[in-house]
JSON list of C-alpha atoms in Angstrom, two decimals:
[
{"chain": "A", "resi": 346, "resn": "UNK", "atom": "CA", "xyz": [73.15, 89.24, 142.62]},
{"chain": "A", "resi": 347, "resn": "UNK", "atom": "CA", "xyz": [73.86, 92.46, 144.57]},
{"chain": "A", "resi": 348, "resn": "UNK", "atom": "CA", "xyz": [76.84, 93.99, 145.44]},
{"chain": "A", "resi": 349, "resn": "UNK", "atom": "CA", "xyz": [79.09, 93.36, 148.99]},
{"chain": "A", "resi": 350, "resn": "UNK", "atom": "CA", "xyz": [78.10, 95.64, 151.56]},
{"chain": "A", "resi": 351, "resn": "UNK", "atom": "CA", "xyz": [80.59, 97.39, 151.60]},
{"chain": "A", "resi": 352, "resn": "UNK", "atom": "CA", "xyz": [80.56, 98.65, 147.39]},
{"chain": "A", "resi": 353, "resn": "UNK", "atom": "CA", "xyz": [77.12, 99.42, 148.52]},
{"chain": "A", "resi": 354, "resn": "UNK", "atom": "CA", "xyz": [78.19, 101.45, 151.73]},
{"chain": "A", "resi": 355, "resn": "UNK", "atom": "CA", "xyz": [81.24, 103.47, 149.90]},
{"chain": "A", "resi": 356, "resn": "UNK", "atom": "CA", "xyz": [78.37, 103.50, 146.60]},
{"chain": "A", "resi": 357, "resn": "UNK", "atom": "CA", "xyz": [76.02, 105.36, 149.11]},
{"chain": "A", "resi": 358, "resn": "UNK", "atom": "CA", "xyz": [78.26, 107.53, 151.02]},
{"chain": "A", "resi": 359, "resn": "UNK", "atom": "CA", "xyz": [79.72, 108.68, 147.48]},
{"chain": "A", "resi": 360, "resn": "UNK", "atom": "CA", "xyz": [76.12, 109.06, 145.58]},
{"chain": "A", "resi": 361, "resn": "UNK", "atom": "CA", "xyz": [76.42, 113.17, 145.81]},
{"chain": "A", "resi": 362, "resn": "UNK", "atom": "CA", "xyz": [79.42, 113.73, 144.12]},
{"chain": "A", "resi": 363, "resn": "UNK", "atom": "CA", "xyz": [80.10, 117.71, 143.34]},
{"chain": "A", "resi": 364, "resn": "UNK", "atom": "CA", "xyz": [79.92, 118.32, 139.70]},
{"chain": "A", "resi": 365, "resn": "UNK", "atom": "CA", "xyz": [80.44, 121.85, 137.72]},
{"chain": "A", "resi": 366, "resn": "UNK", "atom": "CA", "xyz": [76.91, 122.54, 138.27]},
{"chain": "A", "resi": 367, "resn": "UNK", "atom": "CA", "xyz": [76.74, 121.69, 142.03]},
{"chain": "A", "resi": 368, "resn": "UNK", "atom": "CA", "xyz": [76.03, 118.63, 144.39]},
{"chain": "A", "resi": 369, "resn": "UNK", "atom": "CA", "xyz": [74.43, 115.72, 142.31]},
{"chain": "A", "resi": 370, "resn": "UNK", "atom": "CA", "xyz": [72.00, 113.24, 144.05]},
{"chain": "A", "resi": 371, "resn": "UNK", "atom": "CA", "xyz": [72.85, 109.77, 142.38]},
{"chain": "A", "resi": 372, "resn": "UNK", "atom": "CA", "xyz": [70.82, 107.55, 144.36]},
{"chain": "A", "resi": 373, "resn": "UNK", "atom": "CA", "xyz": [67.68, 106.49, 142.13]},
{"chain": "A", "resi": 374, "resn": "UNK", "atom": "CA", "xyz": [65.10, 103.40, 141.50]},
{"chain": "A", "resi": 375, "resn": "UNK", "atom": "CA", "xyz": [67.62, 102.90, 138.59]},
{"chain": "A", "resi": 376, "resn": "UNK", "atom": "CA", "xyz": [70.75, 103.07, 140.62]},
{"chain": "A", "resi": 377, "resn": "UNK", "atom": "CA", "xyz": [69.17, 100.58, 143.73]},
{"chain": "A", "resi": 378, "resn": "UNK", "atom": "CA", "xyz": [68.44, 98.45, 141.17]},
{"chain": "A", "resi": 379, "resn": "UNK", "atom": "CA", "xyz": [72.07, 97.90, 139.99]},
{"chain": "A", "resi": 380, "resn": "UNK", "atom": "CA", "xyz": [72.86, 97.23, 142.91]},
{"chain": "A", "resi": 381, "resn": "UNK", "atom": "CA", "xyz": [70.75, 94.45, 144.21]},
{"chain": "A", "resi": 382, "resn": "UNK", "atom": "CA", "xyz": [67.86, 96.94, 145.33]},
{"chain": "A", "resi": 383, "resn": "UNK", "atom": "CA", "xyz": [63.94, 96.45, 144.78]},
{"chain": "A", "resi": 384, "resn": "UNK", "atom": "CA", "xyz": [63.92, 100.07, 142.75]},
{"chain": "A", "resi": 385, "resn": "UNK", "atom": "CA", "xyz": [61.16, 101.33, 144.44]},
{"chain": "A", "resi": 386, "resn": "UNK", "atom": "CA", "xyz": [60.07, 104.92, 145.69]},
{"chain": "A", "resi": 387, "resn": "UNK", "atom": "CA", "xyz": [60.48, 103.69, 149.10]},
{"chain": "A", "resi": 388, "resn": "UNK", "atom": "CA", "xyz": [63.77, 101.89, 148.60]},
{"chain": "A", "resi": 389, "resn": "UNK", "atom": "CA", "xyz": [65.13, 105.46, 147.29]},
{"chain": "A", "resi": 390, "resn": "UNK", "atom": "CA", "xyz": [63.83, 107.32, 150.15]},
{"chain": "A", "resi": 391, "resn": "UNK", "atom": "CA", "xyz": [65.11, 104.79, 153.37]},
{"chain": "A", "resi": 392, "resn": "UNK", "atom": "CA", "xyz": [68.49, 105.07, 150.64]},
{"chain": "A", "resi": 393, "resn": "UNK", "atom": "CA", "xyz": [68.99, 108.91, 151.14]},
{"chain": "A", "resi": 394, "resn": "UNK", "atom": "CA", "xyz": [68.21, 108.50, 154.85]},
{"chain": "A", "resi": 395, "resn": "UNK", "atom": "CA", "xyz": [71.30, 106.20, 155.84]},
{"chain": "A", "resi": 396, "resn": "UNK", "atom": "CA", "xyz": [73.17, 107.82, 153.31]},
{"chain": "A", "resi": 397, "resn": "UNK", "atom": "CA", "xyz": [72.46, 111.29, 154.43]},
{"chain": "A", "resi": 398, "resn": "UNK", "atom": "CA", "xyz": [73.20, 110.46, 158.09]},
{"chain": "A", "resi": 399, "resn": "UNK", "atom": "CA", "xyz": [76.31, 107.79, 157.15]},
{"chain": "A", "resi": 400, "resn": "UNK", "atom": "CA", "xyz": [77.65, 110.70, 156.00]},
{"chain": "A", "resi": 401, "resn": "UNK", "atom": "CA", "xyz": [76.84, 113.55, 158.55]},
{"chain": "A", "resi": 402, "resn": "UNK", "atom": "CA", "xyz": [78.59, 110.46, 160.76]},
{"chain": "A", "resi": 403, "resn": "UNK", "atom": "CA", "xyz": [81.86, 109.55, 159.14]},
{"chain": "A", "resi": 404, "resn": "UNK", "atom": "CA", "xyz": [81.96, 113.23, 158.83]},
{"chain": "A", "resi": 405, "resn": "UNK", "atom": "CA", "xyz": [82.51, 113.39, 162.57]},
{"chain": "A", "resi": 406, "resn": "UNK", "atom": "CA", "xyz": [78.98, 116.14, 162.32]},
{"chain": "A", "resi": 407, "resn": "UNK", "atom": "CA", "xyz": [76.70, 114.04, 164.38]},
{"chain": "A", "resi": 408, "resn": "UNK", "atom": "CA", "xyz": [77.92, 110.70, 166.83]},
{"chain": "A", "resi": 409, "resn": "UNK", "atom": "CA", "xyz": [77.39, 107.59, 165.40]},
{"chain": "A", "resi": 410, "resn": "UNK", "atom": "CA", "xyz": [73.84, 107.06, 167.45]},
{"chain": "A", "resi": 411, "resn": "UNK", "atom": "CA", "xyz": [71.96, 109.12, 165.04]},
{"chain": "A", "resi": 412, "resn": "UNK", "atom": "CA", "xyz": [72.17, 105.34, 162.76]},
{"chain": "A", "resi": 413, "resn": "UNK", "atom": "CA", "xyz": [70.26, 103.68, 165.46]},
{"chain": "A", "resi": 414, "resn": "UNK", "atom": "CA", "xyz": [66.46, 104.63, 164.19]},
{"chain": "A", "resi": 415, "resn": "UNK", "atom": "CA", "xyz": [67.36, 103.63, 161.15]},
{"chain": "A", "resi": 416, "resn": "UNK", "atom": "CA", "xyz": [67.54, 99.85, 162.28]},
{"chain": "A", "resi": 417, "resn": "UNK", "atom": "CA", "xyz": [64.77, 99.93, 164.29]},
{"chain": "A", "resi": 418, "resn": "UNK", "atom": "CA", "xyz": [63.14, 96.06, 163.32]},
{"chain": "A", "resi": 419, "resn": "UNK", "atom": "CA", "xyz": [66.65, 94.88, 161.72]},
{"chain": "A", "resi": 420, "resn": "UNK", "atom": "CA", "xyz": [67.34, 91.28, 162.54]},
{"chain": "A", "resi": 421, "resn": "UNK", "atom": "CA", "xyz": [70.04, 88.78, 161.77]},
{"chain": "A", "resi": 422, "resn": "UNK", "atom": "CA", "xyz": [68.63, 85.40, 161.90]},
{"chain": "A", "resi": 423, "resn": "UNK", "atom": "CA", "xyz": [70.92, 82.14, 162.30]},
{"chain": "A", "resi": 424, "resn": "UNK", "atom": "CA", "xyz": [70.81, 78.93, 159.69]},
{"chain": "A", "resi": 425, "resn": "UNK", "atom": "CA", "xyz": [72.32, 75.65, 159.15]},
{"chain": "A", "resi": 426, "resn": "UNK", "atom": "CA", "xyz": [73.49, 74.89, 155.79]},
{"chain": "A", "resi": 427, "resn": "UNK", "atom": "CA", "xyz": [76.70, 72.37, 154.20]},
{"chain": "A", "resi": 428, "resn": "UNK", "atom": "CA", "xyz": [79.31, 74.97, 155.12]},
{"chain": "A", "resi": 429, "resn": "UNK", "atom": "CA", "xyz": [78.07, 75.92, 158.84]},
{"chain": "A", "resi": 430, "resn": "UNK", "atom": "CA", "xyz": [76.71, 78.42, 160.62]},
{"chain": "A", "resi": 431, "resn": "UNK", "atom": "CA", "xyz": [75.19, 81.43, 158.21]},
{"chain": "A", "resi": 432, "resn": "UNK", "atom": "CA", "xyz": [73.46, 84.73, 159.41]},
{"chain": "A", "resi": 433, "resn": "UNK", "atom": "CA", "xyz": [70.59, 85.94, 156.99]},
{"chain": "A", "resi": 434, "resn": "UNK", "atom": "CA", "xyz": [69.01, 89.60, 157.13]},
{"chain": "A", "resi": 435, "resn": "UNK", "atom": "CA", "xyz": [65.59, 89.47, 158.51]},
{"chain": "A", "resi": 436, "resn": "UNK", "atom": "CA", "xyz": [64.22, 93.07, 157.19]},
{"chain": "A", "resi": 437, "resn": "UNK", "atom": "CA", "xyz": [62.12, 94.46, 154.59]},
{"chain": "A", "resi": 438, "resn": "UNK", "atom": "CA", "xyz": [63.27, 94.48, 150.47]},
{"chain": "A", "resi": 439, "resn": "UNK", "atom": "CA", "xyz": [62.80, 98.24, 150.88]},
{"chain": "A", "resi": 440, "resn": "UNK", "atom": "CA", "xyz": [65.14, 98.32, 153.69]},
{"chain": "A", "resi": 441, "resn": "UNK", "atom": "CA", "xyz": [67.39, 95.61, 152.82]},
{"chain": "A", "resi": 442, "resn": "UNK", "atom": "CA", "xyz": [70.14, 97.75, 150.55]},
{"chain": "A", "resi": 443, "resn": "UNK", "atom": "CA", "xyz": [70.38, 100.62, 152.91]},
{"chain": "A", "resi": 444, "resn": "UNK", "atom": "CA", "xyz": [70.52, 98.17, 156.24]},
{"chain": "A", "resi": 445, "resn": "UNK", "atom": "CA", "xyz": [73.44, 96.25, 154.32]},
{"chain": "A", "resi": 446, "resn": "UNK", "atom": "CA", "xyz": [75.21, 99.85, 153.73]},
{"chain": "A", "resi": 447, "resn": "UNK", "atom": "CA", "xyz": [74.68, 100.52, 157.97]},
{"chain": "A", "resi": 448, "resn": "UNK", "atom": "CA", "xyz": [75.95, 96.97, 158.46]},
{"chain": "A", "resi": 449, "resn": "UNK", "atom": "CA", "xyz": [79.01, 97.21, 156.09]},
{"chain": "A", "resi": 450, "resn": "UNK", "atom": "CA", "xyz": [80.05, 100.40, 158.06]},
{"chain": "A", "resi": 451, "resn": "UNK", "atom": "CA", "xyz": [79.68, 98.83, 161.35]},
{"chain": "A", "resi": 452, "resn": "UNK", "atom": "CA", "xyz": [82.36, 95.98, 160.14]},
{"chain": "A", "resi": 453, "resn": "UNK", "atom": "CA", "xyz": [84.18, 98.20, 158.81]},
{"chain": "A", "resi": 454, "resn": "UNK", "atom": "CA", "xyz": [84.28, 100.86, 161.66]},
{"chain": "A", "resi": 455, "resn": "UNK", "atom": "CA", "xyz": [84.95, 97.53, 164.13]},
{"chain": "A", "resi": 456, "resn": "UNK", "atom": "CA", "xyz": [87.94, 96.02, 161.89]},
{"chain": "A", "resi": 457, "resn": "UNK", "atom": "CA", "xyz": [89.36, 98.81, 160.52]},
{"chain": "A", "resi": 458, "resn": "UNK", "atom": "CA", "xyz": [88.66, 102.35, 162.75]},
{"chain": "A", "resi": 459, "resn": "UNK", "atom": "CA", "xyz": [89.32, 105.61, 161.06]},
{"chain": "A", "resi": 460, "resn": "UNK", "atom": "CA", "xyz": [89.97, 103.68, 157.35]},
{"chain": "A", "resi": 461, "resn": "UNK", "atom": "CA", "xyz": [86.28, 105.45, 156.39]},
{"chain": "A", "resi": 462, "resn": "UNK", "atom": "CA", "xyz": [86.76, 108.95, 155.97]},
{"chain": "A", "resi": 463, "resn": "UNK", "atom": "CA", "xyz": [86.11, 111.96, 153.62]},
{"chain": "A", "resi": 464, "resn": "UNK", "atom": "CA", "xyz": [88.32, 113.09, 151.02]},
{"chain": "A", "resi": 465, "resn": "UNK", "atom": "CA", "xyz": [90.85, 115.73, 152.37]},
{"chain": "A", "resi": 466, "resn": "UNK", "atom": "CA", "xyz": [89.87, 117.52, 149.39]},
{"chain": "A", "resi": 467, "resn": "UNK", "atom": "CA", "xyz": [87.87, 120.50, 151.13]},
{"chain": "A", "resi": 468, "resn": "UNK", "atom": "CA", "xyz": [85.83, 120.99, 147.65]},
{"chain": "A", "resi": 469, "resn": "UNK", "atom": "CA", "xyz": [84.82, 117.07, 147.09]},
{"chain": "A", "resi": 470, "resn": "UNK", "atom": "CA", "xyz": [81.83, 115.23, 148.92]},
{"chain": "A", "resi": 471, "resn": "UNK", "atom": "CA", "xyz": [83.49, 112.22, 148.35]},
{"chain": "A", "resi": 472, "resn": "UNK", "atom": "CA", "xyz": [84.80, 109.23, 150.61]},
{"chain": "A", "resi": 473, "resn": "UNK", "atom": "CA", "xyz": [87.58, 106.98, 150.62]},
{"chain": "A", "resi": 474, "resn": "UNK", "atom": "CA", "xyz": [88.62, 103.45, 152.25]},
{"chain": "A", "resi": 475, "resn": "UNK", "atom": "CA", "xyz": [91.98, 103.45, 153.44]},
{"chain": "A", "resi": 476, "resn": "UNK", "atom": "CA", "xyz": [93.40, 100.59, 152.59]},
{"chain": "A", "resi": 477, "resn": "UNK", "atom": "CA", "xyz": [96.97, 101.58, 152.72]},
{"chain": "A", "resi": 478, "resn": "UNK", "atom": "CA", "xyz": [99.65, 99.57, 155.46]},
{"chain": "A", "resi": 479, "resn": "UNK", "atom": "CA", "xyz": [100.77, 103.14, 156.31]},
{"chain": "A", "resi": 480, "resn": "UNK", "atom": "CA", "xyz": [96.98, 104.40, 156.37]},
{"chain": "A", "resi": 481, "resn": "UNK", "atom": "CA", "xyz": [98.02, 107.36, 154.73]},
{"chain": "A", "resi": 482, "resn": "UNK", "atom": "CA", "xyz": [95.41, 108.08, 152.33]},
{"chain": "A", "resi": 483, "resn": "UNK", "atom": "CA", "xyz": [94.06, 111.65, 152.06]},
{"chain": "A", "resi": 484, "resn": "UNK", "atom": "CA", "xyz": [92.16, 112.09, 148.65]},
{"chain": "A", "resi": 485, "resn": "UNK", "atom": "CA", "xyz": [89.23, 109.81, 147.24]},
{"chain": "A", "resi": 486, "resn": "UNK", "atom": "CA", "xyz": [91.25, 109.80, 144.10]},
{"chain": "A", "resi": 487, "resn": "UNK", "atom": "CA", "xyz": [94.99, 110.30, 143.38]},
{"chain": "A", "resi": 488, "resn": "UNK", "atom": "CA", "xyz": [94.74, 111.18, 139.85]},
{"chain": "A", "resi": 489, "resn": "UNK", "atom": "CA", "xyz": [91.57, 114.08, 140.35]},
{"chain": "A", "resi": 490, "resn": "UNK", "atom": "CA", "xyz": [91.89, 115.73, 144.01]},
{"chain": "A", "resi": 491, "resn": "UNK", "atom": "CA", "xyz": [95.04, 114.32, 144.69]},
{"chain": "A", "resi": 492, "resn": "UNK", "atom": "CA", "xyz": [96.80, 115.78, 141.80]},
{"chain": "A", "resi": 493, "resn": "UNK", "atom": "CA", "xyz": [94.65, 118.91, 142.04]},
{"chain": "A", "resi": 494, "resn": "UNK", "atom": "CA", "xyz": [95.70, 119.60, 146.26]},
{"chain": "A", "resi": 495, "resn": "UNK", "atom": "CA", "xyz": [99.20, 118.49, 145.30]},
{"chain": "A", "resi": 496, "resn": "UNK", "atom": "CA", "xyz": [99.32, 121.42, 142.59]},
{"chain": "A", "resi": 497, "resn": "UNK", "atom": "CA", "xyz": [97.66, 123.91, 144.09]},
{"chain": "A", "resi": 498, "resn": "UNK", "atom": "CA", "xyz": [100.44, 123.45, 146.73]},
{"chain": "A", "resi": 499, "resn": "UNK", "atom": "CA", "xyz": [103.27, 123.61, 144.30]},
{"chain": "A", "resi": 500, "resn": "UNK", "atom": "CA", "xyz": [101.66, 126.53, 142.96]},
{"chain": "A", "resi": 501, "resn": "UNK", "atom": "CA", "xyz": [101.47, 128.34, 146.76]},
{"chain": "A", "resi": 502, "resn": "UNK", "atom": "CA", "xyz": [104.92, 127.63, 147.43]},
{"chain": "A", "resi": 503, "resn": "UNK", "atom": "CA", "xyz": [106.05, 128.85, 144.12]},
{"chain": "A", "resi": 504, "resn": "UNK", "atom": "CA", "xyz": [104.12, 132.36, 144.93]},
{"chain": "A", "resi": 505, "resn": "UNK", "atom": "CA", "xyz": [105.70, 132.81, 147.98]}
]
């Protein structure tokens, strides 16, 4: 069984982490796979194209119609079943993963705008969900580029 949406979407968006040797590509046959994905060549590809534009999006670097090719033939269909009303996605396996990432960031830019954003962390590729009452979260992680901002900080004020 795959993943929610949304672990996909914040999987995607955070698949080219920046490592000591430069920007990794994570996204693989391997790594779709995990994840609920076919694994194929095709899967990886339509992958890197929402994730690539998801990105350039919650990035503020391109408005949010530049998503709209990529659900060209998408379709929610409506069933019956014991517990009511259910909507199924009507769309290709090699399409499925990546159209559950775009759908996962429409909820999530509907229920909870501006909660989606990149690490404050000018040196990280990484995203964070907000998730905080205060929605005061700046770093994808507290204990790597939080700590790291927070010292280099310390050790600007100390300098001065």
């Amino acid at each position: 069984m795959g993943e929610t949406g949304e672990q996909v979407l914040l999987d995607l968006l955070n698949s080219t982490p920046v490592t000591a040797t430069g920007t990794v590509d994570l996204v693989s046959d391997e790594w779709a796979a995990q994840r609920g994905g076919v694994g194929s060549g095709r899967e990886v590809a339509h992958l890197r194209a929402v994730r690539d534009r998801l990105q350039a999006v919650v990035r503020a670097a391109e408005p949010a119609t530049t998503l709209e090719p990529l659900l060209d033939g998408v379709r929610m269909l409506p069933g019956v079943d014991a517990a009511g009303l259910r909507w199924s996605l009507d769309v290709e396996d090699d399409r499925r993963l990546g159209t559950q990432a775009l759908l996962a960031w429409g909820r999530l830019n509907e229920s909870m705008p501006g909660r989606l954003r990149p690490c404050a962390n000018d040196e990280c590729r990484l995203f964070l969900l907000d998730r905080s009452h205060a929605n005061s979260a700046r770093w994808c992680s507290m204990k790597v580029c939080g700590n790291r901002m927070k010292a280099r900080r310390h050790y600007r004020r100390n300098q001065a």
